[in-house]
Amino acid sequence: MPPSYCVKERKPCVRWVEKYFKDCLCNLKDEISFSFGLTSLVFWGVAEIPQIITIFRTKKSHGVSLVFLLTWVAGDICNLTGCILEPATLPTQYYTALLYTITTIVLLLLIVYYDYISRWYKHRQKVNLKRDHEEEKKPLKPPKPTSKSGIPIPNGTPKAAPRQEHYYMSARSLAGSGTPPWGTYMGAAKSGPAAMESINDSSSDNEAPPASSNNSATQAMPIPRSVAGSYGTFLAAAVNLPLRGNALREGYIGFGGRKLLQEYETHSTFGQWLGWLMAAIYISGRVPQIWLNIKRGSVEGLNPFMFVFALVANVTYVGSILVRTTEWERIKANMPWLLDAVICVALDFFIISQYIYYRCFQRREARDDHKEAGKAAAS
Ligand SMILES: NC(=[NH2+])NCCC[C@H](N)C(=O)O
């Protein structure tokens, strides 16, 4: 590996920054730039925590736009790749990208859990309960004397062929309906001995032997398990990302692609393209959030601190790039990142204003309602 710029120039450098961030701080400007970069990293690290807490508390994610978060993830992927490919970007830019990709994935997983998995599970429980109730209310049907039911066989043993066929059909249809048969069985049991008799009677329509009930109950399980499995894989991939990213980055630095931010000959065209794509995705991603707030006429469920922190993080991010150098070549190479951050600051400012506006509006409305109610009570 060729010696870094810091070593070559024999300048007083900050060792731990060089070691852990692969960055070279040789003068005050570099140090201020790095401090800004670090501040941005910290703010991005905590930016999504307030929203995570809000969702945890309310068990709902209706305040934050899912499309907005999905654009964040899409932009993050372009950002990470762009940072790896474009040597003009700072190491803190890369680490920041890595950090917020992870936090956004955590936030998204939480939303998927509360909005889809948990809701689906509760809905299923409700449907099952309703069905149990209906089963309890249903009058017991007389057994149907069909050729398949097994009833017409006098002295029929449990091993008789029609009986077996009926058993398998019943289990399959029960599994298909998604109703745990044990619920039906228990429901019937609760209805009294007459119902129990009908269960034990092989010709009954409600027949659900415990064996098939277990079967069906476990058949319903693979759905959440498979969902959990796929998210597990997704998470595992996300956890692996930093290592791969580091390896790539170190490899890249090692081969002299990034000369520790001091000398630039070539810029990566692909990295630049990814940077512009990232900027377009990030910027357009704020629109669904702004629209959601307008559509609902409310900001309930949205934590403003996510945008306050994002605003600070974007401002310091811009600071970290601009303080490092005023050289046009470098600024030009960083243009997608700079422009994105600046526009996002403006958009975050707008979202925060929306928050203040709707909050004040709601409070005033509530106060008016209160006054009206007071007047009505007095008259
Ligand atoms: N997942 C994230 N938090 N990504 C950060 C996006 C950064 C971008 N400048 C924005 O404010 O939208």
Coordinates of C-alpha atoms and ligand atoms in Angstrom, one line a residue:
M1 CA 0.0 0.0 0.0
P2 CA 1.5 3.4 -0.9
P3 CA 2.1 5.8 2.0
S4 CA -0.8 8.2 2.6
Y5 CA -0.6 11.9 1.8
C6 CA -0.2 12.6 5.6
V7 CA 2.8 10.3 5.8
K8 CA 4.4 11.6 2.6
E9 CA 4.0 15.3 3.5
R10 CA 5.3 14.7 7.1
K11 CA 2.6 16.9 8.5
P12 CA 1.2 16.8 12.0
C13 CA -1.9 14.6 11.6
V14 CA -4.4 13.3 13.9
R15 CA -3.5 9.6 14.3
W16 CA -6.9 8.2 15.4
V17 CA -8.7 10.0 12.6
E18 CA -6.3 8.6 10.1
K19 CA -6.6 5.2 11.7
Y20 CA -10.3 4.9 12.1
F21 CA -11.7 7.3 9.4
K22 CA -8.9 7.1 6.9
D23 CA -8.9 10.8 6.8
C24 CA -6.0 13.2 6.9
L25 CA -6.2 16.3 9.1
C26 CA -3.2 18.5 8.4
N27 CA -4.4 22.0 9.2
L28 CA -7.2 23.8 11.1
K29 CA -9.4 23.8 8.1
D30 CA -9.2 20.1 7.9
E31 CA -10.0 19.7 11.5
I32 CA -13.0 22.0 11.4
S33 CA -14.2 20.2 8.3
F34 CA -13.8 16.9 10.1
S35 CA -15.7 18.2 13.2
F36 CA -18.6 19.2 11.0
G37 CA -18.5 15.8 9.3
L38 CA -18.5 14.1 12.7
T39 CA -21.4 16.3 13.9
S40 CA -23.3 15.4 10.8
L41 CA -22.6 11.7 11.5
V42 CA -23.9 12.0 15.1
F43 CA -27.0 13.9 14.0
W44 CA -27.8 11.4 11.3
G45 CA -27.2 8.6 13.8
V46 CA -29.9 10.0 16.1
A47 CA -32.2 11.6 13.6
E48 CA -34.6 8.7 13.2
I49 CA -34.6 7.7 16.9
P50 CA -37.4 10.2 17.8
Q51 CA -39.6 8.7 15.0
I52 CA -38.8 5.2 16.1
I53 CA -39.8 6.1 19.7
T54 CA -43.1 7.7 18.5
I55 CA -44.0 4.6 16.5
F56 CA -43.1 2.4 19.5
R57 CA -45.3 4.5 21.8
T58 CA -48.3 4.8 19.5
K59 CA -47.9 1.4 17.8
K60 CA -48.8 3.3 14.6
S61 CA -46.8 4.8 11.8
H62 CA -49.5 6.8 10.1
G63 CA -47.7 10.1 10.6
V64 CA -44.6 9.2 8.5
S65 CA -44.8 8.5 4.7
L66 CA -43.7 5.1 3.8
V67 CA -42.8 6.3 0.3
F68 CA -40.6 8.9 1.8
L69 CA -38.7 6.3 3.8
L70 CA -38.4 4.0 0.8
T71 CA -36.9 6.8 -1.2
W72 CA -34.4 7.3 1.6
V73 CA -33.3 3.6 1.3
A74 CA -33.1 3.8 -2.5
G75 CA -31.1 7.1 -2.2
D76 CA -28.9 5.6 0.5
I77 CA -27.9 2.7 -1.8
C78 CA -26.9 5.2 -4.6
N79 CA -25.2 7.4 -2.0
L80 CA -23.1 4.6 -0.6
T81 CA -22.0 3.3 -4.0
G82 CA -21.4 6.9 -5.2
C83 CA -19.2 7.6 -2.1
I84 CA -17.2 4.5 -2.7
L85 CA -16.6 5.3 -6.3
E86 CA -16.1 9.1 -6.1
P87 CA -12.7 9.9 -4.6
A88 CA -13.6 13.6 -4.0
T89 CA -16.1 12.6 -1.3
L90 CA -14.9 12.7 2.4
P91 CA -14.6 9.6 4.5
T92 CA -17.1 11.0 6.9
Q93 CA -19.6 11.2 4.0
Y94 CA -19.2 7.5 3.5
Y95 CA -19.5 6.6 7.2
T96 CA -22.6 8.9 7.5
A97 CA -24.2 7.1 4.6
L98 CA -23.5 3.8 6.1
L99 CA -25.0 4.8 9.4
Y100 CA -28.2 6.3 8.1
T101 CA -28.8 3.4 5.8
I102 CA -28.9 1.1 8.9
T103 CA -31.1 3.4 11.0
T104 CA -33.6 3.8 8.1
I105 CA -33.8 0.1 7.6
V106 CA -34.6 -0.3 11.3
L107 CA -37.3 2.4 11.1
L108 CA -38.8 0.7 8.0
L109 CA -38.8 -2.7 9.7
L110 CA -40.6 -1.2 12.6
I111 CA -43.2 0.3 10.3
V112 CA -43.6 -3.0 8.4
Y113 CA -44.1 -4.7 11.7
Y114 CA -46.7 -2.4 13.1
D115 CA -48.5 -1.6 9.8
Y116 CA -48.6 -5.0 8.3
I117 CA -47.5 -7.9 10.4
S118 CA -49.1 -6.9 13.7
R119 CA -52.2 -5.6 12.0
W120 CA -52.6 -8.7 9.9
Y121 CA -52.2 -10.8 13.0
K122 CA -54.8 -8.8 14.9
H123 CA -57.2 -9.0 12.0
R124 CA -56.7 -12.8 11.8
Q125 CA -57.4 -13.1 15.5
K126 CA -60.6 -11.0 15.2
V127 CA -61.8 -13.1 12.2
N128 CA -61.2 -16.3 14.2
L129 CA -63.0 -15.0 17.2
K130 CA -66.0 -13.9 15.1
R131 CA -66.1 -17.3 13.5
D132 CA -66.1 -19.0 16.9
H133 CA -68.9 -16.8 17.9
E134 CA -70.9 -17.7 14.9
E135 CA -70.2 -21.3 15.3
E136 CA -71.5 -21.1 18.8
K137 CA -74.7 -19.5 17.7
K138 CA -75.3 -21.8 14.7
P139 CA -78.1 -24.5 15.3
L140 CA -76.7 -28.0 15.1
K141 CA -77.4 -29.4 11.6
P142 CA -78.8 -32.8 11.2
P143 CA -76.2 -35.1 9.6
K144 CA -76.4 -35.2 5.8
P145 CA -77.1 -38.6 4.5
T146 CA -74.7 -38.3 1.5
S147 CA -72.7 -41.2 0.1
K148 CA -69.4 -39.5 1.1
S149 CA -70.3 -38.7 4.6
G150 CA -70.0 -42.2 5.9
I151 CA -73.3 -42.1 7.6
P152 CA -75.2 -44.6 5.4
I153 CA -72.8 -47.4 6.3
P154 CA -74.4 -49.3 9.1
N155 CA -72.0 -50.5 11.7
G156 CA -69.3 -48.6 9.9
T157 CA -65.9 -48.7 11.7
P158 CA -63.7 -45.7 12.0
K159 CA -61.4 -47.3 9.5
A160 CA -64.1 -47.4 6.8
A161 CA -62.9 -45.8 3.6
P162 CA -65.6 -43.1 3.3
R163 CA -64.9 -42.0 6.8
Q164 CA -61.2 -41.6 6.1
E165 CA -61.9 -39.6 2.9
H166 CA -64.1 -37.3 4.8
Y167 CA -61.4 -36.8 7.5
Y168 CA -58.8 -35.7 4.9
M169 CA -61.2 -33.4 3.0
S170 CA -62.3 -31.8 6.2
A171 CA -58.7 -31.1 7.4
R172 CA -57.7 -29.6 4.0
S173 CA -60.7 -27.4 3.8
L174 CA -60.2 -26.2 7.3
A175 CA -56.6 -25.4 6.6
G176 CA -57.7 -23.5 3.5
S177 CA -60.2 -21.5 5.4
G178 CA -57.6 -20.3 7.9
T179 CA -59.8 -21.3 10.9
P180 CA -58.0 -23.1 13.6
P181 CA -60.1 -26.2 14.0
W182 CA -59.4 -26.4 17.7
G183 CA -61.3 -23.1 18.1
T184 CA -64.3 -24.7 16.5
Y185 CA -63.9 -27.7 18.6
M186 CA -63.6 -25.7 21.8
G187 CA -66.5 -23.5 20.7
A188 CA -68.6 -26.5 20.3
A189 CA -67.4 -27.9 23.6
K190 CA -68.5 -24.7 25.2
S191 CA -71.9 -25.2 23.7
G192 CA -72.6 -28.2 25.9
P193 CA -72.8 -31.9 25.7
A194 CA -75.1 -31.9 22.6
A195 CA -72.4 -30.1 20.7
M196 CA -69.7 -32.5 21.9
E197 CA -71.8 -35.4 20.7
S198 CA -72.0 -33.8 17.3
I199 CA -68.2 -33.6 17.2
N200 CA -67.8 -37.2 18.2
D201 CA -70.3 -38.2 15.6
S202 CA -68.3 -39.0 12.5
S203 CA -71.1 -37.8 10.3
S204 CA -71.2 -34.3 11.7
D205 CA -70.4 -31.3 9.4
N206 CA -68.5 -29.7 12.2
E207 CA -66.2 -32.6 12.7
A208 CA -62.8 -31.5 13.7
P209 CA -60.7 -34.1 15.5
P210 CA -57.9 -32.8 17.7
A211 CA -55.4 -34.4 15.4
S212 CA -56.4 -32.3 12.5
S213 CA -56.7 -29.3 14.6
N214 CA -53.0 -29.4 15.6
N215 CA -52.2 -29.8 12.0
S216 CA -54.1 -26.8 10.9
A217 CA -52.8 -24.6 13.8
T218 CA -49.3 -25.3 12.7
Q219 CA -50.2 -24.8 9.1
A220 CA -51.0 -21.2 9.9
M221 CA -47.6 -20.6 11.4
P222 CA -45.4 -20.7 8.4
I223 CA -46.6 -17.3 7.2
P224 CA -45.2 -15.2 10.0
R225 CA -42.1 -17.5 10.2
S226 CA -41.4 -17.0 6.5
V227 CA -41.8 -13.2 6.9
A228 CA -39.5 -13.2 9.9
G229 CA -37.1 -15.3 7.9
S230 CA -36.9 -13.0 5.0
Y231 CA -36.4 -10.0 7.2
G232 CA -33.7 -11.9 9.1
T233 CA -31.9 -12.4 5.8
F234 CA -32.4 -8.7 5.0
L235 CA -31.0 -7.6 8.3
A236 CA -28.1 -10.0 8.0
A237 CA -27.3 -8.4 4.7
A238 CA -27.5 -5.0 6.2
V239 CA -25.2 -5.9 9.0
N240 CA -22.7 -7.4 6.6
L241 CA -22.8 -4.2 4.5
P242 CA -20.3 -2.2 6.6
L243 CA -17.7 -4.9 6.4
R244 CA -18.0 -5.2 2.7
G245 CA -18.2 -1.4 2.3
N246 CA -15.0 -1.0 4.4
A247 CA -13.3 -3.7 2.4
L248 CA -14.2 -2.1 -0.8
R249 CA -13.2 1.3 0.5
E250 CA -10.0 0.2 1.9
G251 CA -9.2 -1.7 -1.3
Y252 CA -10.0 1.4 -3.2
I253 CA -7.9 3.7 -1.0
G254 CA -5.2 1.1 -1.0
F255 CA -4.9 1.1 -4.7
G256 CA -4.5 4.8 -4.8
G257 CA -7.9 5.6 -6.0
R258 CA -8.6 8.1 -3.2
K259 CA -5.4 10.0 -2.3
L260 CA -6.8 10.9 1.0
L261 CA -8.7 13.8 -0.4
Q262 CA -5.8 16.0 -1.2
E263 CA -5.0 15.3 -4.8
Y264 CA -7.5 14.5 -7.4
E265 CA -6.8 13.6 -11.0
T266 CA -9.8 11.6 -12.1
H267 CA -13.3 11.6 -11.0
S268 CA -15.6 8.6 -11.3
T269 CA -18.2 9.3 -13.9
F270 CA -20.3 6.5 -12.6
G271 CA -19.9 7.8 -9.1
Q272 CA -21.1 11.2 -10.2
W273 CA -24.1 9.7 -12.0
L274 CA -25.0 7.8 -8.8
G275 CA -24.6 11.0 -6.9
W276 CA -27.1 12.8 -9.1
L277 CA -29.5 9.9 -9.0
M278 CA -29.2 9.9 -5.2
A279 CA -29.9 13.7 -5.1
A280 CA -33.0 13.3 -7.3
I281 CA -34.3 10.5 -5.2
Y282 CA -33.7 12.2 -1.8
I283 CA -35.2 15.5 -3.0
S284 CA -38.3 13.9 -4.5
G285 CA -38.7 11.8 -1.4
R286 CA -39.7 14.7 0.7
V287 CA -42.7 15.4 -1.5
P288 CA -44.8 12.4 -0.3
Q289 CA -44.2 13.5 3.3
I290 CA -45.3 17.1 2.6
W291 CA -48.3 15.8 0.7
L292 CA -49.3 13.4 3.5
N293 CA -49.3 16.3 5.9
I294 CA -51.5 18.4 3.6
K295 CA -53.8 15.5 2.9
R296 CA -54.4 14.7 6.5
G297 CA -54.4 18.3 7.6
S298 CA -52.5 17.1 10.6
V299 CA -49.0 16.0 11.7
E300 CA -50.2 13.6 14.3
G301 CA -47.8 10.7 14.6
L302 CA -44.9 12.6 13.0
N303 CA -42.0 13.4 15.2
P304 CA -40.6 16.8 14.2
F305 CA -37.2 16.1 15.7
M306 CA -36.5 13.7 12.9
F307 CA -36.5 16.7 10.6
V308 CA -34.8 19.1 13.0
F309 CA -32.0 16.6 13.4
A310 CA -31.9 16.0 9.6
L311 CA -31.7 19.7 9.1
V312 CA -28.7 20.1 11.4
A313 CA -27.1 17.0 9.9
N314 CA -27.5 18.4 6.4
V315 CA -26.1 21.8 7.3
T316 CA -23.0 20.4 9.0
Y317 CA -22.6 18.0 6.1
V318 CA -22.4 20.9 3.7
G319 CA -20.1 22.7 6.1
S320 CA -17.8 19.7 6.2
I321 CA -17.4 19.7 2.4
L322 CA -17.1 23.5 1.9
V323 CA -14.7 24.1 4.8
R324 CA -12.3 21.4 3.5
T325 CA -11.6 23.2 0.3
T326 CA -12.8 26.0 -1.9
E327 CA -11.2 24.4 -5.0
W328 CA -13.7 24.4 -7.8
E329 CA -12.7 21.0 -9.0
R330 CA -13.5 19.4 -5.7
I331 CA -16.7 21.4 -5.2
K332 CA -17.8 20.4 -8.7
A333 CA -17.2 16.7 -7.9
N334 CA -19.2 17.1 -4.7
M335 CA -22.0 19.0 -6.3
P336 CA -24.7 16.3 -6.2
W337 CA -24.0 15.8 -2.4
L338 CA -23.9 19.5 -1.8
L339 CA -27.0 20.4 -3.8
D340 CA -29.0 17.6 -2.3
A341 CA -28.2 18.6 1.3
V342 CA -29.0 22.3 0.6
I343 CA -32.3 21.5 -1.0
C344 CA -33.2 19.0 1.7
V345 CA -32.5 21.7 4.3
A346 CA -35.0 23.9 2.6
L347 CA -37.6 21.1 2.4
D348 CA -37.0 20.1 6.0
F349 CA -37.5 23.6 7.0
F350 CA -40.9 23.5 5.1
I351 CA -41.9 20.3 6.9
I352 CA -41.0 21.8 10.3
S353 CA -43.1 24.8 9.4
Q354 CA -46.0 22.5 8.4
Y355 CA -45.6 20.8 11.8
I356 CA -45.8 24.2 13.7
Y357 CA -48.7 25.4 11.6
Y358 CA -50.8 22.2 12.0
R359 CA -50.0 22.0 15.7
C360 CA -51.1 25.6 16.3
F361 CA -54.1 25.2 14.1
Q362 CA -55.2 22.0 15.9
R363 CA -54.7 23.7 19.3
R364 CA -56.7 26.7 18.3
E365 CA -59.5 24.5 17.0
A366 CA -59.5 22.5 20.2
R367 CA -59.6 25.7 22.2
D368 CA -62.6 27.0 20.1
D369 CA -64.4 23.7 20.6
H370 CA -63.8 23.9 24.3
K371 CA -65.2 27.4 24.4
E372 CA -68.3 26.5 22.3
A373 CA -68.9 23.5 24.6
G374 CA -68.6 25.8 27.7
K375 CA -71.1 28.3 26.1
A376 CA -73.6 25.6 25.3
A377 CA -73.4 24.2 28.8
A378 CA -74.0 27.7 30.3
S379 CA -77.0 28.5 28.2
Ligands
LIG1 N1 -31.7 7.3 5.3 C1 -31.3 8.6 5.5 N2 -31.5 9.2 6.6 N3 -30.7 9.1 4.5 C2 -30.1 10.4 4.5 C3 -30.6 11.3 3.4 C4 -29.7 12.5 3.3 C5 -30.4 13.5 2.4 N4 -29.5 14.6 2.3 C6 -31.7 13.9 2.9 O1 -31.8 14.7 3.8 O2 -32.7 13.3 2.5

